[in-house]
mmCIF file of C-alpha atoms and ligand atoms in Angstrom:
data_model
loop_
_atom_site.group_PDB
_atom_site.id
_atom_site.type_symbol
_atom_site.label_atom_id
_atom_site.label_comp_id
_atom_site.label_asym_id
_atom_site.label_seq_id
_atom_site.Cartn_x
_atom_site.Cartn_y
_atom_site.Cartn_z
ATOM 1 C CA MET G 639 22.170 -81.181 -112.594
ATOM 2 C CA HIS G 640 19.297 -83.669 -112.864
ATOM 3 C CA ASN G 641 15.969 -81.960 -112.415
ATOM 4 C CA GLU G 642 14.737 -83.908 -109.425
ATOM 5 C CA LYS G 643 17.997 -83.283 -107.628
ATOM 6 C CA LEU G 644 17.777 -79.573 -108.370
ATOM 7 C CA VAL G 645 14.190 -79.362 -107.039
ATOM 8 C CA GLU G 646 15.298 -81.101 -103.941
ATOM 9 C CA SER G 647 18.344 -78.827 -103.515
ATOM 10 C CA ILE G 648 16.233 -75.720 -103.838
ATOM 11 C CA ASP G 649 13.725 -76.890 -101.371
ATOM 12 C CA GLU G 650 16.428 -77.665 -98.895
ATOM 13 C CA LEU G 651 18.092 -74.282 -99.474
ATOM 14 C CA LEU G 652 14.807 -72.444 -98.814
ATOM 15 C CA LEU G 653 14.017 -74.434 -95.676
ATOM 16 C CA ASP G 654 17.558 -73.937 -94.379
ATOM 17 C CA ALA G 655 17.237 -70.230 -95.052
ATOM 18 C CA LEU G 656 13.870 -70.113 -93.067
ATOM 19 C CA ASN G 657 15.581 -71.837 -90.180
ATOM 20 C CA LYS G 658 18.318 -69.234 -90.161
ATOM 21 C CA ARG G 659 15.665 -66.440 -89.742
ATOM 22 C CA VAL G 660 16.515 -65.103 -93.224
ATOM 23 C CA SER G 661 14.400 -62.263 -94.457
ATOM 24 C CA ASP G 662 15.508 -62.038 -98.086
ATOM 25 C CA ILE G 663 17.292 -64.509 -100.584
ATOM 26 C CA HIS G 664 19.005 -62.996 -103.669
ATOM 27 C CA PHE G 665 19.878 -65.093 -106.753
ATOM 28 C CA GLU G 666 22.347 -63.172 -108.884
ATOM 29 C CA PRO G 667 23.810 -64.239 -112.329
ATOM 30 C CA TYR G 668 27.079 -62.453 -113.362
ATOM 31 C CA ARG G 669 29.208 -63.019 -116.436
ATOM 32 C CA GLN G 670 31.513 -65.553 -114.784
ATOM 33 C CA SER G 671 29.774 -66.513 -111.611
ATOM 34 C CA TYR G 672 26.527 -67.036 -109.902
ATOM 35 C CA ARG G 673 25.837 -66.246 -106.248
ATOM 36 C CA ILE G 674 23.184 -66.656 -103.608
ATOM 37 C CA ARG G 675 23.108 -64.016 -100.828
ATOM 38 C CA MET G 676 20.900 -63.921 -97.798
ATOM 39 C CA ARG G 677 19.823 -61.097 -95.533
ATOM 40 C CA ILE G 678 20.103 -62.257 -91.909
ATOM 41 C CA ASP G 679 19.252 -59.959 -89.019
ATOM 42 C CA GLY G 680 19.375 -57.063 -91.448
ATOM 43 C CA VAL G 681 22.767 -57.829 -92.995
ATOM 44 C CA LEU G 682 23.250 -59.193 -96.544
ATOM 45 C CA GLN G 683 25.797 -62.016 -96.636
ATOM 46 C CA ASN G 684 27.206 -64.384 -99.207
ATOM 47 C CA MET G 685 25.857 -67.869 -98.754
ATOM 48 C CA LEU G 686 26.583 -69.992 -101.869
ATOM 49 C CA SER G 687 28.153 -69.838 -105.294
ATOM 50 C CA PRO G 688 26.560 -72.553 -107.397
ATOM 51 C CA PRO G 689 27.988 -73.286 -110.913
ATOM 52 C CA LEU G 690 27.012 -70.571 -113.324
ATOM 53 C CA ASP G 691 25.282 -73.053 -115.673
ATOM 54 C CA LEU G 692 22.633 -73.750 -113.078
ATOM 55 C CA ALA G 693 21.519 -70.112 -113.170
ATOM 56 C CA LYS G 694 18.677 -70.597 -115.680
ATOM 57 C CA GLN G 695 17.452 -73.846 -114.172
ATOM 58 C CA ILE G 696 17.251 -72.266 -110.656
ATOM 59 C CA ALA G 697 15.390 -69.264 -112.059
ATOM 60 C CA ALA G 698 12.969 -71.587 -113.902
ATOM 61 C CA ARG G 699 12.336 -73.626 -110.838
ATOM 62 C CA LEU G 700 11.633 -70.658 -108.586
ATOM 63 C CA LYS G 701 9.266 -69.241 -111.245
ATOM 64 C CA ILE G 702 7.415 -72.567 -111.510
ATOM 65 C CA MET G 703 7.080 -72.605 -107.682
ATOM 66 C CA ALA G 704 5.547 -69.144 -107.842
ATOM 67 C CA LYS G 705 3.413 -69.904 -110.972
ATOM 68 C CA LEU G 706 5.117 -67.241 -112.913
ATOM 69 C CA ASN G 707 5.658 -67.317 -116.741
ATOM 70 C CA ILE G 708 8.955 -69.123 -117.086
ATOM 71 C CA ALA G 709 9.294 -68.084 -120.849
ATOM 72 C CA GLU G 710 9.212 -64.426 -119.911
ATOM 73 C CA GLN G 711 12.761 -63.363 -119.191
ATOM 74 C CA ARG G 712 12.712 -59.826 -120.550
ATOM 75 C CA LEU G 713 10.212 -58.251 -118.194
ATOM 76 C CA PRO G 714 10.099 -58.126 -114.301
ATOM 77 C CA GLN G 715 7.515 -60.332 -112.683
ATOM 78 C CA ASP G 716 6.065 -60.419 -109.203
ATOM 79 C CA GLY G 717 4.268 -63.188 -107.316
ATOM 80 C CA GLN G 718 4.422 -65.346 -104.237
ATOM 81 C CA LEU G 719 5.295 -68.869 -103.395
ATOM 82 C CA ILE G 720 4.510 -71.030 -100.240
ATOM 83 C CA ILE G 721 6.928 -73.397 -98.655
ATOM 84 C CA ASP G 722 6.457 -75.119 -95.387
ATOM 85 C CA GLN G 723 3.666 -72.756 -94.519
ATOM 86 C CA TYR G 724 5.802 -69.729 -95.033
ATOM 87 C CA THR G 725 4.818 -67.263 -97.753
ATOM 88 C CA MET G 726 7.637 -65.649 -99.725
ATOM 89 C CA ARG G 727 7.217 -62.793 -102.199
ATOM 90 C CA ILE G 728 9.198 -63.240 -105.390
ATOM 91 C CA SER G 729 10.443 -60.511 -107.677
ATOM 92 C CA THR G 730 12.297 -61.194 -110.895
ATOM 93 C CA LEU G 731 14.241 -58.606 -112.778
ATOM 94 C CA PRO G 732 16.167 -58.783 -116.081
ATOM 95 C CA VAL G 733 19.854 -57.806 -115.425
ATOM 96 C CA LEU G 734 22.980 -57.753 -117.695
ATOM 97 C CA ASN G 735 23.649 -61.510 -117.469
ATOM 98 C CA GLY G 736 20.240 -62.980 -117.016
ATOM 99 C CA GLU G 737 17.551 -62.664 -114.367
ATOM 100 C CA LYS G 738 18.008 -61.587 -110.735
ATOM 101 C CA ILE G 739 15.567 -63.151 -108.369
ATOM 102 C CA VAL G 740 14.794 -61.957 -104.875
ATOM 103 C CA LEU G 741 12.542 -63.812 -102.410
ATOM 104 C CA ARG G 742 11.244 -61.957 -99.383
ATOM 105 C CA VAL G 743 9.908 -64.005 -96.468
ATOM 106 C CA MET G 744 6.532 -62.554 -95.512
ATOM 107 C CA ASP G 745 5.240 -64.007 -92.356
ATOM 108 C CA ASN G 746 8.306 -64.792 -90.343
ATOM 109 C CA HIS G 747 7.379 -61.904 -87.860
ATOM 110 C CA GLU G 748 4.367 -63.512 -86.202
ATOM 111 C CA GLN G 749 6.461 -64.994 -83.378
ATOM 112 C CA GLN G 750 8.012 -61.637 -82.657
ATOM 113 C CA LEU G 751 4.729 -59.894 -82.022
ATOM 114 C CA SER G 752 4.698 -60.314 -78.276
ATOM 115 C CA PHE G 753 5.592 -57.209 -76.304
ATOM 116 C CA ASN G 754 8.272 -59.063 -74.273
ATOM 117 C CA GLU G 755 10.282 -59.715 -77.416
ATOM 118 C CA LEU G 756 10.424 -56.152 -78.609
ATOM 119 C CA GLY G 757 13.236 -55.502 -76.056
ATOM 120 C CA LEU G 758 11.409 -52.405 -74.683
ATOM 121 C CA PRO G 759 12.804 -51.354 -71.326
ATOM 122 C CA GLU G 760 10.172 -51.722 -68.612
ATOM 123 C CA GLN G 761 9.487 -47.971 -68.183
ATOM 124 C CA GLU G 762 9.016 -47.436 -71.962
ATOM 125 C CA LEU G 763 6.892 -50.539 -72.221
ATOM 126 C CA SER G 764 4.444 -49.414 -69.560
ATOM 127 C CA LEU G 765 4.343 -45.952 -71.046
ATOM 128 C CA PHE G 766 3.457 -47.313 -74.454
ATOM 129 C CA CYS G 767 0.839 -49.660 -72.946
ATOM 130 C CA GLU G 768 -0.684 -46.728 -71.061
ATOM 131 C CA LEU G 769 -0.924 -44.486 -74.095
ATOM 132 C CA LEU G 770 -2.542 -47.400 -75.994
ATOM 133 C CA THR G 771 -5.472 -47.180 -73.596
ATOM 134 C CA HIS G 772 -6.150 -43.545 -74.509
ATOM 135 C CA PRO G 773 -9.396 -43.124 -76.577
ATOM 136 C CA GLN G 774 -7.857 -40.597 -78.957
ATOM 137 C CA GLY G 775 -4.539 -39.104 -80.145
ATOM 138 C CA LEU G 776 -1.696 -39.963 -82.535
ATOM 139 C CA ILE G 777 1.202 -42.344 -81.700
ATOM 140 C CA LEU G 778 4.089 -42.387 -84.232
ATOM 141 C CA VAL G 779 6.918 -44.792 -84.676
ATOM 142 C CA THR G 780 9.857 -43.508 -86.710
ATOM 143 C CA GLY G 781 12.946 -44.951 -88.299
ATOM 144 C CA PRO G 782 14.403 -46.082 -91.557
ATOM 145 C CA THR G 783 13.177 -49.186 -93.501
ATOM 146 C CA GLY G 784 13.952 -52.343 -91.660
ATOM 147 C CA SER G 785 14.093 -50.781 -88.219
ATOM 148 C CA GLY G 786 11.168 -52.860 -86.930
ATOM 149 C CA LYS G 787 8.609 -50.005 -86.822
ATOM 150 C CA THR G 788 5.876 -52.360 -88.211
ATOM 151 C CA VAL G 789 6.476 -54.995 -85.617
ATOM 152 C CA THR G 790 6.150 -52.419 -82.865
ATOM 153 C CA LEU G 791 2.892 -51.112 -84.289
ATOM 154 C CA TYR G 792 1.455 -54.552 -84.784
ATOM 155 C CA SER G 793 2.371 -55.471 -81.180
ATOM 156 C CA GLY G 794 0.398 -52.475 -80.140
ATOM 157 C CA LEU G 795 -2.544 -53.443 -82.348
ATOM 158 C CA LYS G 796 -2.518 -56.950 -81.083
ATOM 159 C CA ARG G 797 -2.852 -55.745 -77.606
ATOM 160 C CA LEU G 798 -5.799 -53.598 -78.537
ATOM 161 C CA ASN G 799 -7.390 -56.385 -80.499
ATOM 162 C CA LYS G 800 -10.492 -56.955 -78.411
ATOM 163 C CA THR G 801 -14.227 -57.460 -79.189
ATOM 164 C CA ASP G 802 -15.105 -53.938 -78.047
ATOM 165 C CA ARG G 803 -12.796 -52.148 -80.424
ATOM 166 C CA ASN G 804 -13.063 -51.752 -84.230
ATOM 167 C CA ILE G 805 -9.529 -51.703 -85.516
ATOM 168 C CA CYS G 806 -8.834 -50.738 -89.170
ATOM 169 C CA SER G 807 -5.432 -50.688 -90.813
ATOM 170 C CA VAL G 808 -4.337 -49.397 -94.220
ATOM 171 C CA GLU G 809 -1.022 -50.825 -95.430
ATOM 172 C CA ASP G 810 1.149 -51.107 -98.545
ATOM 173 C CA PRO G 811 1.485 -54.023 -98.584
ATOM 174 C CA ILE G 812 -0.238 -55.834 -95.651
ATOM 175 C CA GLU G 813 2.837 -57.377 -93.833
ATOM 176 C CA ILE G 814 1.356 -59.470 -91.099
ATOM 177 C CA PRO G 815 -2.241 -60.702 -91.239
ATOM 178 C CA ILE G 816 -4.024 -60.602 -87.844
ATOM 179 C CA GLU G 817 -7.409 -62.081 -87.139
ATOM 180 C CA GLY G 818 -9.743 -59.435 -85.719
ATOM 181 C CA ILE G 819 -8.190 -56.404 -87.495
ATOM 182 C CA ASN G 820 -9.689 -55.136 -90.666
ATOM 183 C CA GLN G 821 -6.739 -54.725 -92.929
ATOM 184 C CA THR G 822 -6.970 -52.924 -96.246
ATOM 185 C CA GLN G 823 -4.152 -52.877 -98.859
ATOM 186 C CA VAL G 824 -3.356 -49.828 -100.948
ATOM 187 C CA ASN G 825 -3.968 -50.561 -104.688
ATOM 188 C CA LEU G 826 -2.636 -47.813 -106.778
ATOM 189 C CA LYS G 827 -3.371 -49.677 -110.059
ATOM 190 C CA ALA G 828 -7.079 -49.678 -109.123
ATOM 191 C CA GLY G 829 -6.792 -46.038 -107.898
ATOM 192 C CA LEU G 830 -7.137 -46.951 -104.209
ATOM 193 C CA THR G 831 -4.820 -44.651 -102.227
ATOM 194 C CA PHE G 832 -4.010 -44.300 -98.500
ATOM 195 C CA ALA G 833 -6.116 -41.161 -98.308
ATOM 196 C CA GLN G 834 -9.127 -42.737 -99.974
ATOM 197 C CA ILE G 835 -9.114 -45.799 -97.685
ATOM 198 C CA LEU G 836 -8.745 -43.522 -94.698
ATOM 199 C CA ARG G 837 -11.821 -41.492 -95.701
ATOM 200 C CA SER G 838 -13.765 -44.755 -95.940
ATOM 201 C CA PHE G 839 -12.547 -45.842 -92.491
ATOM 202 C CA LEU G 840 -14.050 -42.744 -91.004
ATOM 203 C CA ARG G 841 -17.456 -44.024 -92.197
ATOM 204 C CA GLN G 842 -16.772 -47.465 -90.793
ATOM 205 C CA ASP G 843 -17.275 -46.686 -87.084
ATOM 206 C CA PRO G 844 -13.505 -47.102 -86.146
ATOM 207 C CA ASP G 845 -12.051 -46.879 -82.678
ATOM 208 C CA VAL G 846 -8.415 -47.516 -83.625
ATOM 209 C CA MET G 847 -6.776 -46.757 -87.009
ATOM 210 C CA MET G 848 -3.381 -47.942 -88.158
ATOM 211 C CA ILE G 849 -1.797 -46.125 -91.077
ATOM 212 C CA GLY G 850 1.150 -48.013 -92.519
ATOM 213 C CA GLU G 851 3.030 -44.866 -93.225
ATOM 214 C CA ILE G 852 2.251 -41.127 -93.393
ATOM 215 C CA ARG G 853 3.845 -40.163 -96.734
ATOM 216 C CA ASP G 854 1.993 -37.043 -97.876
ATOM 217 C CA ARG G 855 0.061 -34.075 -96.716
ATOM 218 C CA GLU G 856 -3.361 -35.624 -97.386
ATOM 219 C CA THR G 857 -2.658 -38.685 -95.280
ATOM 220 C CA ALA G 858 -1.161 -36.533 -92.526
ATOM 221 C CA GLU G 859 -4.241 -34.285 -92.475
ATOM 222 C CA ILE G 860 -6.691 -37.136 -92.217
ATOM 223 C CA ALA G 861 -4.525 -38.800 -89.505
ATOM 224 C CA ILE G 862 -4.482 -35.674 -87.392
ATOM 225 C CA GLN G 863 -8.175 -35.119 -87.970
ATOM 226 C CA ALA G 864 -9.068 -38.645 -86.894
ATOM 227 C CA ALA G 865 -6.725 -38.353 -83.867
ATOM 228 C CA GLN G 866 -8.681 -35.216 -82.747
ATOM 229 C CA THR G 867 -12.132 -36.666 -83.216
ATOM 230 C CA GLY G 868 -12.224 -39.651 -80.878
ATOM 231 C CA HIS G 869 -9.842 -42.119 -82.598
ATOM 232 C CA LEU G 870 -6.576 -43.619 -81.575
ATOM 233 C CA VAL G 871 -4.308 -43.430 -84.609
ATOM 234 C CA LEU G 872 -1.117 -45.313 -84.908
ATOM 235 C CA SER G 873 1.349 -44.752 -87.733
ATOM 236 C CA THR G 874 4.988 -44.632 -88.899
ATOM 237 C CA LEU G 875 7.097 -41.834 -90.406
ATOM 238 C CA HIS G 876 10.384 -42.147 -92.261
ATOM 239 C CA THR G 877 12.565 -39.936 -90.082
ATOM 240 C CA ASN G 878 15.865 -40.535 -88.158
ATOM 241 C CA SER G 879 14.854 -39.210 -84.802
ATOM 242 C CA SER G 880 11.698 -38.567 -82.767
ATOM 243 C CA ILE G 881 12.048 -34.755 -82.869
ATOM 244 C CA GLU G 882 12.560 -34.768 -86.699
ATOM 245 C CA ALA G 883 9.063 -36.258 -86.898
ATOM 246 C CA LEU G 884 7.598 -33.020 -85.698
ATOM 247 C CA THR G 885 9.559 -31.034 -88.309
ATOM 248 C CA ARG G 886 8.468 -33.469 -91.008
ATOM 249 C CA LEU G 887 4.806 -33.145 -90.185
ATOM 250 C CA ASN G 888 5.229 -29.306 -90.168
ATOM 251 C CA GLN G 889 6.805 -29.591 -93.625
ATOM 252 C CA MET G 890 3.817 -31.643 -94.727
ATOM 253 C CA GLY G 891 1.641 -28.681 -93.850
ATOM 254 C CA ILE G 892 0.357 -29.665 -90.470
ATOM 255 C CA GLU G 893 0.021 -26.613 -88.215
ATOM 256 C CA HIS G 894 1.840 -26.408 -84.902
ATOM 257 C CA TYR G 895 -1.449 -26.132 -82.891
ATOM 258 C CA LEU G 896 -2.893 -29.276 -84.537
ATOM 259 C CA LEU G 897 0.319 -31.207 -83.688
ATOM 260 C CA ALA G 898 0.401 -30.001 -80.135
ATOM 261 C CA SER G 899 -3.137 -31.076 -79.543
ATOM 262 C CA SER G 900 -3.145 -34.476 -81.280
ATOM 263 C CA LEU G 901 0.283 -35.985 -80.953
ATOM 264 C CA LYS G 902 0.805 -38.139 -77.770
ATOM 265 C CA LEU G 903 4.022 -40.033 -78.385
ATOM 266 C CA VAL G 904 6.798 -40.337 -80.870
ATOM 267 C CA ILE G 905 8.979 -43.450 -80.768
ATOM 268 C CA ALA G 906 12.272 -43.538 -82.847
ATOM 269 C CA GLN G 907 13.560 -47.071 -83.256
ATOM 270 C CA ARG G 908 16.406 -49.113 -84.660
ATOM 271 C CA LEU G 909 17.389 -52.843 -84.528
ATOM 272 C CA VAL G 910 20.827 -54.010 -83.612
ATOM 273 C CA ARG G 911 22.197 -57.510 -83.825
ATOM 274 C CA LYS G 912 22.720 -59.335 -80.577
ATOM 275 C CA LEU G 913 26.067 -60.894 -79.672
ATOM 276 C CA CYS G 914 26.141 -64.715 -79.702
ATOM 277 C CA PRO G 915 26.524 -65.809 -76.054
ATOM 278 C CA HIS G 916 28.617 -68.820 -77.105
ATOM 279 C CA CYS G 917 31.495 -67.009 -78.655
ATOM 280 C CA LYS G 918 31.676 -63.348 -77.510
ATOM 281 C CA VAL G 919 34.937 -62.116 -76.041
ATOM 282 C CA VAL G 920 35.776 -59.136 -73.818
ATOM 283 C CA ALA G 921 37.727 -56.469 -75.672
ATOM 284 C CA CYS G 922 41.214 -55.609 -74.446
ATOM 285 C CA GLU G 923 40.440 -51.897 -74.176
ATOM 286 C CA LEU G 924 37.764 -50.141 -72.249
ATOM 287 C CA VAL G 925 35.292 -47.877 -73.893
ATOM 288 C CA ARG G 926 34.421 -44.410 -72.600
ATOM 289 C CA PHE G 927 30.752 -43.403 -72.521
ATOM 290 C CA GLU G 928 30.336 -40.015 -71.146
ATOM 291 C CA GLU G 929 32.711 -39.989 -68.090
ATOM 292 C CA GLU G 930 32.678 -43.658 -67.341
ATOM 293 C CA ALA G 931 35.137 -46.265 -68.857
ATOM 294 C CA THR G 932 33.512 -49.709 -69.192
ATOM 295 C CA PRO G 933 34.439 -53.096 -70.620
ATOM 296 C CA HIS G 934 32.694 -54.186 -73.824
ATOM 297 C CA PHE G 935 32.430 -57.297 -75.971
ATOM 298 C CA LEU G 936 33.573 -58.264 -79.463
ATOM 299 C CA ALA G 937 31.837 -60.563 -82.087
ATOM 300 C CA VAL G 938 33.818 -63.710 -82.993
ATOM 301 C CA GLY G 939 31.713 -66.314 -84.772
ATOM 302 C CA CYS G 940 31.032 -70.008 -84.072
ATOM 303 C CA GLN G 941 28.735 -72.792 -85.159
ATOM 304 C CA HIS G 942 25.857 -71.341 -83.205
ATOM 305 C CA CYS G 943 25.801 -67.978 -84.985
ATOM 306 C CA ILE G 944 26.729 -66.021 -88.059
ATOM 307 C CA GLY G 945 29.791 -63.779 -87.603
ATOM 308 C CA GLY G 946 29.300 -63.618 -83.872
ATOM 309 C CA TYR G 947 25.691 -62.345 -83.922
ATOM 310 C CA ARG G 948 22.423 -64.144 -83.356
ATOM 311 C CA GLY G 949 19.056 -62.385 -83.433
ATOM 312 C CA ARG G 950 18.205 -58.712 -82.950
ATOM 313 C CA ILE G 951 16.929 -56.288 -80.352
ATOM 314 C CA GLY G 952 15.360 -52.914 -80.558
ATOM 315 C CA LEU G 953 16.803 -49.543 -79.561
ATOM 316 C CA TYR G 954 14.133 -46.991 -78.608
ATOM 317 C CA GLU G 955 13.824 -43.241 -78.062
ATOM 318 C CA PHE G 956 10.607 -42.168 -76.495
ATOM 319 C CA LEU G 957 9.468 -38.582 -77.008
ATOM 320 C CA LEU G 958 6.397 -38.144 -74.748
ATOM 321 C CA ILE G 959 4.353 -35.116 -75.732
ATOM 322 C CA THR G 960 4.080 -33.612 -72.110
ATOM 323 C CA PRO G 961 2.369 -30.241 -71.461
ATOM 324 C CA GLU G 962 5.890 -28.655 -71.667
ATOM 325 C CA ILE G 963 6.591 -30.130 -75.021
ATOM 326 C CA GLN G 964 3.153 -29.063 -76.197
ATOM 327 C CA GLN G 965 4.014 -25.527 -75.201
ATOM 328 C CA GLN G 966 7.322 -25.716 -77.094
ATOM 329 C CA ILE G 967 5.533 -26.922 -80.154
ATOM 330 C CA LEU G 968 3.066 -24.133 -79.900
ATOM 331 C CA ASN G 969 5.807 -21.470 -79.337
ATOM 332 C CA LYS G 970 7.663 -22.972 -82.335
ATOM 333 C CA THR G 971 10.812 -23.117 -80.173
ATOM 334 C CA LYS G 972 13.459 -25.840 -80.080
ATOM 335 C CA ILE G 973 12.090 -29.060 -78.573
ATOM 336 C CA ILE G 974 14.043 -29.823 -75.458
ATOM 337 C CA PRO G 975 12.722 -33.056 -73.909
ATOM 338 C CA ASN G 976 13.200 -33.561 -70.256
ATOM 339 C CA LYS G 977 14.948 -36.925 -69.342
ATOM 340 C CA MET G 978 14.581 -38.456 -72.817
ATOM 341 C CA ILE G 979 16.747 -41.555 -73.390
ATOM 342 C CA SER G 980 18.230 -41.107 -76.900
ATOM 343 C CA LEU G 981 18.933 -43.883 -79.407
ATOM 344 C CA LYS G 982 22.614 -43.400 -78.649
ATOM 345 C CA THR G 983 22.211 -43.732 -74.864
ATOM 346 C CA ALA G 984 19.926 -46.794 -75.370
ATOM 347 C CA GLY G 985 22.573 -48.375 -77.610
ATOM 348 C CA GLU G 986 25.451 -47.598 -75.222
ATOM 349 C CA LYS G 987 23.434 -49.354 -72.468
ATOM 350 C CA LEU G 988 23.318 -52.532 -74.633
ATOM 351 C CA VAL G 989 27.035 -52.308 -75.273
ATOM 352 C CA ARG G 990 27.755 -51.939 -71.615
ATOM 353 C CA GLU G 991 25.487 -54.935 -70.800
ATOM 354 C CA GLY G 992 27.361 -57.106 -73.391
ATOM 355 C CA ILE G 993 24.167 -57.514 -75.550
ATOM 356 C CA THR G 994 25.684 -55.894 -78.631
ATOM 357 C CA THR G 995 29.003 -54.436 -79.886
ATOM 358 C CA LEU G 996 30.320 -50.910 -80.496
ATOM 359 C CA ALA G 997 30.803 -51.845 -84.168
ATOM 360 C CA GLU G 998 27.195 -52.872 -84.466
ATOM 361 C CA LEU G 999 26.043 -49.608 -82.845
ATOM 362 C CA HIS G 1000 28.166 -47.600 -85.263
ATOM 363 C CA ARG G 1001 26.700 -49.583 -88.296
ATOM 364 C CA VAL G 1002 23.138 -48.972 -87.219
ATOM 365 C CA LEU G 1003 23.285 -45.386 -85.897
ATOM 366 C CA GLY G 1004 25.970 -44.096 -88.263
ATOM 367 C CA GLY G 1005 26.196 -40.353 -87.936
ATOM 368 C CA HIS G 1006 23.988 -40.363 -84.820
ATOM 369 C CA ILE G 1007 26.794 -41.547 -82.461
HETATM 370 ZN ZN1 ZN C 1012 28.729 -67.683 -81.816
#
């Protein structure tokens, strides 16, 4: 292909991907084929199969856009490129038949930062907002990678972002830049760790601290200590359910009495794809949730959507640390929350309301259903 034409086609491809709310674009050379896949609403899908002989030219063009070394094909490279005000992180990796390139769209989340778009049911939303006004304590959001934890935390931070609060965040990497929040990025190469940054925060007169993720004992200890000494601490943990978060913190060496006195709320969260309103159809059979048989919808696919889905919505499980739960933590007994809506129940409600499908719920919750 002529070079100018190629440049134009790649620009078009990237802009089109941004329009489709793509989060990642994969360029993959194989022995006999070349394919471009995109992750849309959390699901990786085949988009294009350009001729294999374009593989090198496409890789070279992307590397030029990101100011990487185009001659280097034997070692991985990282960088970023900007197109139409969107920043994309680029990662190259030598594979069997050339170089695989992955682009990750970095700041496509900003528009999702309003509370209304999180899909939080009214009761949970007001509970979250109320707890954000507390001067101290720990609020955790849990879930696997890609479950929208960061967006939930950032929405909280955005709400707290006022002149009278000093907000510090430590992240790896900084996902969404926000004016008014002091964001620090972990830099392991330079020896700058989560724990080190957190210790510095404590000398920076903070009101609110956001910790990208609690990964180890040291970070957990500082988070708990800060949450008990007049700071509101927000963080994420990589666990499947809200109750598992308590077990995980115990395993990291946090004593039960410290957890009971500092933890305020644990949110477990997932994202499910929403049915496209233009093409969804009612399933022939009813589905039985608990005792009740209800109709549900199936995904079809049309020109307005991809495979019958368009956009995503959150599922939430709120474990509020009430005096009863505090007592259960102190007694080291099984945690039995009163009236907690589980992820499964939250998902079934969306199926019943025709917002998502049973298949999607199974995909996202897997063994939890
Ligand atoms: Zn559709």
